[in-house]
Coordinates of C-alpha atoms in Angstrom, one line a residue:
M18 CA 13.8 -40.1 -0.9
S19 CA 11.0 -38.1 -2.4
V20 CA 8.1 -36.5 -0.3
L21 CA 4.9 -38.5 0.0
I22 CA 1.7 -36.6 0.4
K23 CA -1.3 -38.5 1.9
E24 CA -4.8 -37.2 2.4
V25 CA -6.2 -37.5 5.9
T26 CA -9.2 -40.0 5.7
T27 CA -9.3 -41.8 9.0
R28 CA -9.6 -40.9 12.7
R29 CA -6.1 -42.2 13.4
E30 CA -4.7 -40.0 10.5
L31 CA -6.6 -37.0 11.8
R32 CA -4.9 -37.4 15.3
E33 CA -1.6 -37.7 13.5
F34 CA -2.4 -34.4 11.7
V35 CA -3.4 -32.8 15.0
N36 CA -0.4 -34.0 16.9
F37 CA 2.3 -33.3 14.2
P38 CA 3.5 -29.9 15.9
E39 CA 4.2 -31.8 19.1
R40 CA 7.1 -33.4 17.3
L41 CA 8.1 -30.2 15.5
Y42 CA 8.2 -28.0 18.5
K43 CA 9.0 -30.5 21.2
D44 CA 12.0 -28.5 22.6
N45 CA 10.8 -25.0 21.8
P46 CA 9.9 -22.9 25.0
Y47 CA 7.6 -20.5 23.2
Y48 CA 5.3 -22.9 21.5
V49 CA 1.9 -23.4 23.2
P50 CA -0.2 -26.4 22.0
P51 CA -3.8 -26.0 21.4
L52 CA -6.4 -28.2 23.1
V53 CA -6.3 -31.5 21.2
F54 CA -9.9 -32.4 21.6
D55 CA -10.9 -28.9 20.3
Q56 CA -8.6 -29.4 17.2
M57 CA -10.1 -32.9 16.6
D58 CA -13.6 -31.5 16.6
T59 CA -12.7 -28.5 14.4
L60 CA -10.9 -30.4 11.8
D61 CA -13.3 -33.4 11.6
Q62 CA -14.3 -33.6 8.0
K63 CA -17.8 -35.0 8.8
K64 CA -18.7 -33.3 12.3
G65 CA -16.8 -30.1 12.2
A66 CA -19.2 -27.1 12.6
A67 CA -17.7 -25.1 9.7
Q68 CA -18.2 -28.0 7.2
E69 CA -21.7 -26.6 6.7
F70 CA -20.2 -23.8 4.4
C71 CA -16.7 -25.0 3.8
R72 CA -15.0 -27.6 1.6
S73 CA -11.7 -28.8 2.8
H74 CA -8.9 -31.5 2.5
L75 CA -6.2 -32.2 5.0
Y76 CA -2.9 -33.4 4.0
L77 CA 0.0 -35.0 5.8
A78 CA 3.7 -35.0 4.2
Y79 CA 6.1 -37.8 5.0
K80 CA 9.9 -37.9 4.1
D81 CA 12.1 -41.0 4.7
G82 CA 9.0 -42.7 6.2
K83 CA 8.6 -40.0 8.9
P84 CA 5.8 -37.4 9.3
A85 CA 7.5 -34.1 7.9
G86 CA 4.5 -31.6 7.5
R87 CA 0.7 -31.0 7.3
V88 CA -1.6 -28.4 5.8
A89 CA -5.3 -27.9 5.5
A90 CA -6.8 -26.7 2.2
I91 CA -10.0 -24.8 2.7
I92 CA -12.6 -23.1 0.5
N93 CA -14.9 -21.0 2.7
D94 CA -17.9 -20.5 0.4
L95 CA -19.6 -18.0 2.7
A96 CA -16.5 -15.8 2.8
N97 CA -16.0 -16.0 -1.0
K98 CA -19.6 -14.9 -1.5
Q99 CA -19.5 -12.1 1.1
W100 CA -16.1 -10.6 -0.3
N101 CA -16.8 -11.4 -3.9
H102 CA -13.6 -13.3 -4.5
K103 CA -12.5 -16.8 -5.3
E104 CA -9.8 -17.8 -2.8
V105 CA -8.6 -21.1 -1.4
R106 CA -7.2 -20.9 2.1
F107 CA -4.2 -22.7 3.5
G108 CA -4.3 -23.4 7.3
W109 CA -2.6 -25.6 9.9
Y110 CA 0.5 -25.3 7.8
D111 CA 3.5 -26.8 9.6
F112 CA 6.6 -28.4 8.1
I113 CA 10.3 -29.3 8.8
D114 CA 12.8 -27.0 7.2
D115 CA 12.8 -28.7 4.0
K116 CA 11.5 -26.7 0.9
E117 CA 10.7 -30.0 -0.9
V118 CA 8.2 -30.7 2.0
S119 CA 6.6 -27.2 2.3
G120 CA 6.5 -27.0 -1.5
A121 CA 4.8 -30.3 -2.0
L122 CA 2.1 -29.5 0.6
M123 CA 1.3 -26.1 -1.1
D124 CA 1.0 -27.7 -4.5
K125 CA -1.9 -29.7 -3.0
V126 CA -3.6 -26.6 -1.8
E127 CA -3.1 -24.9 -5.1
E128 CA -4.4 -28.0 -7.0
F129 CA -7.5 -28.0 -4.8
G130 CA -8.0 -24.4 -5.6
R131 CA -7.7 -24.8 -9.3
E132 CA -10.0 -27.7 -9.5
N133 CA -12.6 -25.7 -7.8
G134 CA -12.2 -22.5 -10.0
M135 CA -10.3 -20.5 -7.4
D136 CA -8.0 -17.7 -8.6
A137 CA -5.9 -17.0 -5.5
V138 CA -4.4 -18.7 -2.5
V139 CA -4.4 -17.0 1.0
G140 CA -3.4 -17.8 4.4
P141 CA -2.6 -18.9 6.9
L142 CA -6.3 -18.8 7.7
G143 CA -8.8 -21.2 9.2
F144 CA -12.3 -22.2 8.4
T145 CA -13.4 -19.1 10.3
D146 CA -11.9 -16.2 12.1
F147 CA -12.3 -18.1 15.3
D148 CA -9.6 -20.4 14.1
P149 CA -5.8 -19.5 14.4
E150 CA -4.7 -17.3 11.5
G151 CA -1.7 -15.2 10.4
L152 CA 1.9 -16.4 10.2
L153 CA 4.2 -15.1 13.0
V154 CA 6.7 -12.8 11.3
E155 CA 8.0 -11.0 14.5
G156 CA 8.1 -12.1 18.1
Y157 CA 9.6 -15.6 17.9
D158 CA 11.2 -15.2 21.2
R159 CA 7.9 -14.5 23.0
L160 CA 5.6 -17.0 24.6
S161 CA 2.6 -17.8 22.4
T162 CA -1.0 -17.9 23.4
M163 CA -3.8 -20.5 23.3
A164 CA -5.6 -18.6 20.5
L165 CA -2.9 -17.9 18.0
I166 CA -0.2 -19.5 15.8
Y167 CA 3.4 -20.1 16.8
N168 CA 5.9 -20.9 14.0
Y169 CA 9.6 -21.0 13.3
P170 CA 11.2 -18.1 11.3
Y171 CA 12.0 -20.4 8.4
Y172 CA 8.4 -20.5 7.4
V173 CA 8.5 -17.0 6.2
T174 CA 11.4 -17.8 3.8
H175 CA 9.7 -20.9 2.4
I176 CA 6.4 -19.1 1.7
E177 CA 7.8 -15.9 0.2
E178 CA 10.0 -18.0 -2.0
M179 CA 7.0 -19.7 -3.4
G180 CA 5.7 -16.2 -4.7
F181 CA 3.5 -15.3 -1.8
T182 CA 3.2 -11.6 -0.8
K183 CA 1.7 -9.7 2.1
D184 CA -2.1 -9.5 2.1
A185 CA -2.7 -8.1 5.7
D186 CA -0.8 -7.8 8.9
W187 CA -1.9 -8.0 12.5
I188 CA -0.1 -6.8 15.6
E189 CA -0.5 -7.7 19.3
Y190 CA 0.1 -5.6 22.3
K191 CA 1.3 -6.5 25.8
I192 CA -0.2 -4.0 28.2
D193 CA 1.0 -3.3 31.8
I194 CA -2.0 -3.1 34.1
P195 CA -1.6 0.1 36.3
K196 CA -2.2 -0.2 40.0
K197 CA -4.5 2.9 39.8
L198 CA -6.6 3.5 36.7
P199 CA -6.4 6.9 35.0
E200 CA -8.8 9.4 36.5
K201 CA -9.9 10.4 33.1
M202 CA -11.3 7.0 32.4
E203 CA -13.5 7.1 35.4
R204 CA -14.7 10.7 34.4
V205 CA -15.3 9.7 30.7
A206 CA -17.0 6.5 31.5
A207 CA -19.5 8.3 34.0
V208 CA -20.4 10.8 31.2
I209 CA -20.7 8.3 28.5
K210 CA -23.0 6.0 30.7
E211 CA -25.3 8.8 31.5
R212 CA -25.4 10.3 27.9
T213 CA -26.1 6.9 26.1
N214 CA -28.3 5.4 28.7
V215 CA -26.3 2.1 28.9
H216 CA -25.3 0.0 31.9
L217 CA -22.9 -2.8 32.8
R218 CA -24.1 -6.3 33.4
Q219 CA -22.4 -9.0 35.2
L220 CA -23.2 -12.4 33.6
T221 CA -24.0 -15.5 35.6
K222 CA -24.4 -19.1 34.4
K223 CA -28.2 -18.7 35.1
I224 CA -28.3 -15.6 32.8
I225 CA -26.4 -17.2 30.1
R226 CA -28.8 -20.3 30.2
E227 CA -32.0 -18.5 30.6
E228 CA -31.5 -15.6 28.1
D229 CA -29.4 -17.6 25.5
Y230 CA -26.7 -15.1 25.9
A231 CA -24.1 -17.0 23.7
H232 CA -26.4 -16.0 20.7
K233 CA -26.7 -12.5 21.9
I234 CA -23.0 -11.9 21.9
F235 CA -22.5 -13.9 18.7
K236 CA -24.9 -11.6 16.9
V237 CA -22.9 -8.6 18.0
I238 CA -19.7 -10.2 17.0
N239 CA -21.1 -10.6 13.5
E240 CA -22.2 -7.0 13.3
C241 CA -19.0 -5.3 14.6
Y242 CA -16.4 -7.5 12.8
K243 CA -18.2 -7.9 9.4
D244 CA -16.1 -5.3 7.6
L245 CA -12.8 -6.5 8.9
Y246 CA -10.3 -8.4 6.7
N247 CA -11.8 -11.6 5.4
F248 CA -14.1 -12.0 8.2
T249 CA -17.0 -14.6 7.7
V250 CA -20.4 -13.5 8.9
L251 CA -21.6 -16.7 10.5
P252 CA -24.8 -18.5 11.0
T253 CA -26.3 -18.4 14.4
S254 CA -25.8 -22.1 14.5
M255 CA -22.1 -21.6 15.1
A256 CA -22.7 -19.7 18.4
D257 CA -22.6 -22.8 20.6
K258 CA -19.5 -24.0 19.1
Y259 CA -17.6 -20.9 19.5
I260 CA -19.0 -18.5 22.1
G261 CA -21.0 -21.1 24.0
F262 CA -17.8 -23.1 24.5
Y263 CA -15.8 -20.2 26.0
L264 CA -18.7 -19.1 28.1
S265 CA -19.0 -22.6 29.5
I266 CA -15.4 -22.7 30.8
L267 CA -14.7 -19.0 31.6
D268 CA -14.6 -17.2 35.0
L269 CA -17.5 -14.9 34.2
N270 CA -15.8 -12.1 36.3
Y271 CA -13.5 -11.8 33.4
V272 CA -16.5 -11.1 31.0
S273 CA -17.6 -7.4 30.6
I274 CA -21.0 -6.7 29.0
V275 CA -22.6 -3.3 28.2
E276 CA -26.3 -3.2 27.5
N277 CA -28.6 -0.5 26.4
E278 CA -32.0 0.5 27.9
N279 CA -33.6 -2.4 26.0
N280 CA -31.2 -5.0 27.5
E281 CA -29.5 -5.5 24.2
V282 CA -25.8 -6.2 24.1
V283 CA -24.0 -3.1 22.6
A284 CA -20.4 -3.8 23.8
F285 CA -18.4 -6.8 25.3
G286 CA -14.9 -7.8 26.4
I287 CA -14.2 -11.5 26.8
T288 CA -11.0 -12.3 28.7
M289 CA -9.5 -15.3 30.3
P290 CA -6.4 -15.9 32.6
S291 CA -3.5 -17.1 30.6
I292 CA -3.3 -20.8 30.3
A293 CA -0.3 -20.8 28.1
R294 CA 1.9 -22.5 30.7
A295 CA -0.8 -24.9 31.7
L296 CA -1.2 -26.0 28.0
Q297 CA 2.7 -26.5 27.8
K298 CA 2.5 -28.7 30.9
S299 CA -0.5 -30.8 29.7
R300 CA 0.7 -30.8 26.1
G301 CA -2.8 -29.8 25.1
K302 CA -4.2 -33.0 26.4
L303 CA -6.9 -33.3 29.2
F304 CA -5.9 -36.7 30.4
P305 CA -4.5 -38.1 32.6
F306 CA -3.6 -34.9 34.4
G307 CA -3.9 -32.1 31.9
W308 CA -7.3 -31.1 33.2
W309 CA -5.7 -30.3 36.7
Y310 CA -3.2 -27.8 35.1
L311 CA -5.9 -26.0 33.1
L312 CA -8.4 -25.9 36.1
K313 CA -5.6 -24.5 38.3
S314 CA -4.6 -21.8 35.9
L315 CA -8.2 -20.9 35.3
F316 CA -9.6 -20.8 38.7
I317 CA -7.1 -21.5 41.5
K318 CA -3.6 -20.3 41.1
R319 CA -3.5 -18.0 38.0
E320 CA -0.7 -16.8 36.0
E321 CA 0.3 -13.1 36.2
G322 CA -1.4 -12.3 32.8
V323 CA -4.7 -12.5 31.0
E324 CA -5.5 -13.0 27.3
M325 CA -8.0 -10.5 25.8
L326 CA -9.7 -12.9 23.4
L327 CA -12.7 -10.7 22.0
V328 CA -13.5 -7.0 22.4
G329 CA -16.3 -5.3 20.3
V330 CA -18.8 -2.6 20.0
R331 CA -21.9 -2.6 18.0
P332 CA -21.6 -0.4 15.0
D333 CA -24.3 2.1 15.9
Y334 CA -22.4 2.6 19.3
Q335 CA -18.8 2.8 18.0
N336 CA -18.6 6.5 18.1
S337 CA -20.5 6.9 21.4
G338 CA -17.6 6.0 23.7
V339 CA -19.1 2.9 25.3
N340 CA -15.9 1.1 24.6
S341 CA -14.5 3.0 27.7
L342 CA -17.1 1.3 29.9
V343 CA -15.9 -2.0 28.7
F344 CA -12.2 -1.1 29.3
L345 CA -12.8 0.5 32.6
D346 CA -14.7 -2.7 33.8
M347 CA -12.0 -5.0 32.5
F348 CA -9.2 -3.1 33.8
K349 CA -10.8 -2.7 37.3
K350 CA -11.2 -6.4 37.5
Y351 CA -7.5 -7.1 36.3
S352 CA -6.4 -4.7 39.0
D353 CA -8.5 -6.2 41.8
A354 CA -7.2 -9.6 40.8
K355 CA -3.6 -8.4 40.8
V356 CA -3.1 -9.1 37.2
K357 CA 0.2 -7.6 36.0
W358 CA -0.4 -7.7 32.2
A359 CA -2.8 -8.3 29.5
E360 CA -2.1 -9.6 25.9
T361 CA -4.4 -8.5 23.2
N362 CA -5.6 -10.8 20.4
A363 CA -4.4 -10.0 16.9
I364 CA -5.4 -6.5 15.8
L365 CA -5.2 -5.5 12.1
E366 CA -2.4 -3.0 11.6
D367 CA -4.7 -0.5 9.9
N368 CA -7.5 -0.8 12.5
L369 CA -6.3 2.4 14.2
K370 CA -9.7 2.9 16.0
N371 CA -9.0 -0.4 17.9
Q372 CA -5.5 0.5 18.6
R373 CA -6.4 4.0 20.0
Q374 CA -8.3 2.3 22.9
F375 CA -4.9 1.5 24.6
T376 CA -3.5 5.0 24.3
D377 CA -3.7 5.6 27.9
F378 CA -1.8 2.5 29.0
D379 CA 1.8 1.4 29.0
K380 CA 2.2 -1.1 26.2
E381 CA 4.5 -2.7 23.7
C382 CA 3.9 -4.3 20.3
K383 CA 4.9 -7.9 21.2
K384 CA 4.3 -9.7 17.9
R385 CA 3.4 -9.3 14.4
R386 CA 1.6 -11.8 12.1
R387 CA 0.8 -11.9 8.4
S388 CA -1.6 -13.3 6.0
Y389 CA -0.1 -14.0 2.5
I390 CA -1.7 -14.2 -1.0
K391 CA -0.7 -15.7 -4.3
H392 CA -2.6 -15.5 -7.4
L393 CA -3.2 -18.8 -9.4

């Protein structure tokens, strides 16, 4: 039977789109499902925060009457203007090992791009850089994380045989937390603190609320990431959706903030205890008992590791060494909490400045992921 492609137009179909990977990765021990409610909000064609500057279609594939794949076709008008290109993105791209299915889905993405004057297809990328991005090309036998994509090895073959080539690579480190931090870090941090007139600040719920701290951090994220691959400088209206959500659920002891003498945020590190196992147990659902697994991992009986979600330094402070204060603060907190390892978020392979921050620690390159491009 030929492949049937259907555009998602109803809430029921959206839920089927979000839940498709549960069927595909049902018995895979490395796959970590995302939070279902967050995916539903992100992908909602009417209410999704990114719909303000993105145009998109969601497609489901069926073969022999059964769900066989999915894809999101996205045109991010802000990113296209910022980077002066005309690209349609593909994201949330999952499919059975059937080239007829993967090809039919990609045909819809390319069709959407051509209809809107685009000259290239890139991905996997989301609406913004806060969505999962980058196809896993190394590290299939490693547990995934909440924030990043897991996929089967056959995805690479399917995509490359369609004519896609590498556009960018990211790497991820797993870092062993030392029982005692290098003395050099303490000395350097003390000098930097005095020389740059900055200080660490411990956040509280009251500070976040009264000082609108989500927007403070969001502003710095835009400033320090704006020149990285395909990053979208986002309007401040997005702060509540992205940073506000995390700050509302995180243990604030795992958030490190550096301010200058004017109490402006100049550097930050946002970390959370790993909830990968909790998400596997809950299958990404809060009810009936998923909330308990997540609450337990976040605040009661934590896993041995943490996920380093976001680390950044304001551009005018990037050569001042203030990043050492962030890392000293974070790793002290990890050590005090008896954390054994930290896993970084995806780091661009050519972002050597970021990678050098981990020079003094035992680490391994755990995974590699890739964004592909194909010219129309």
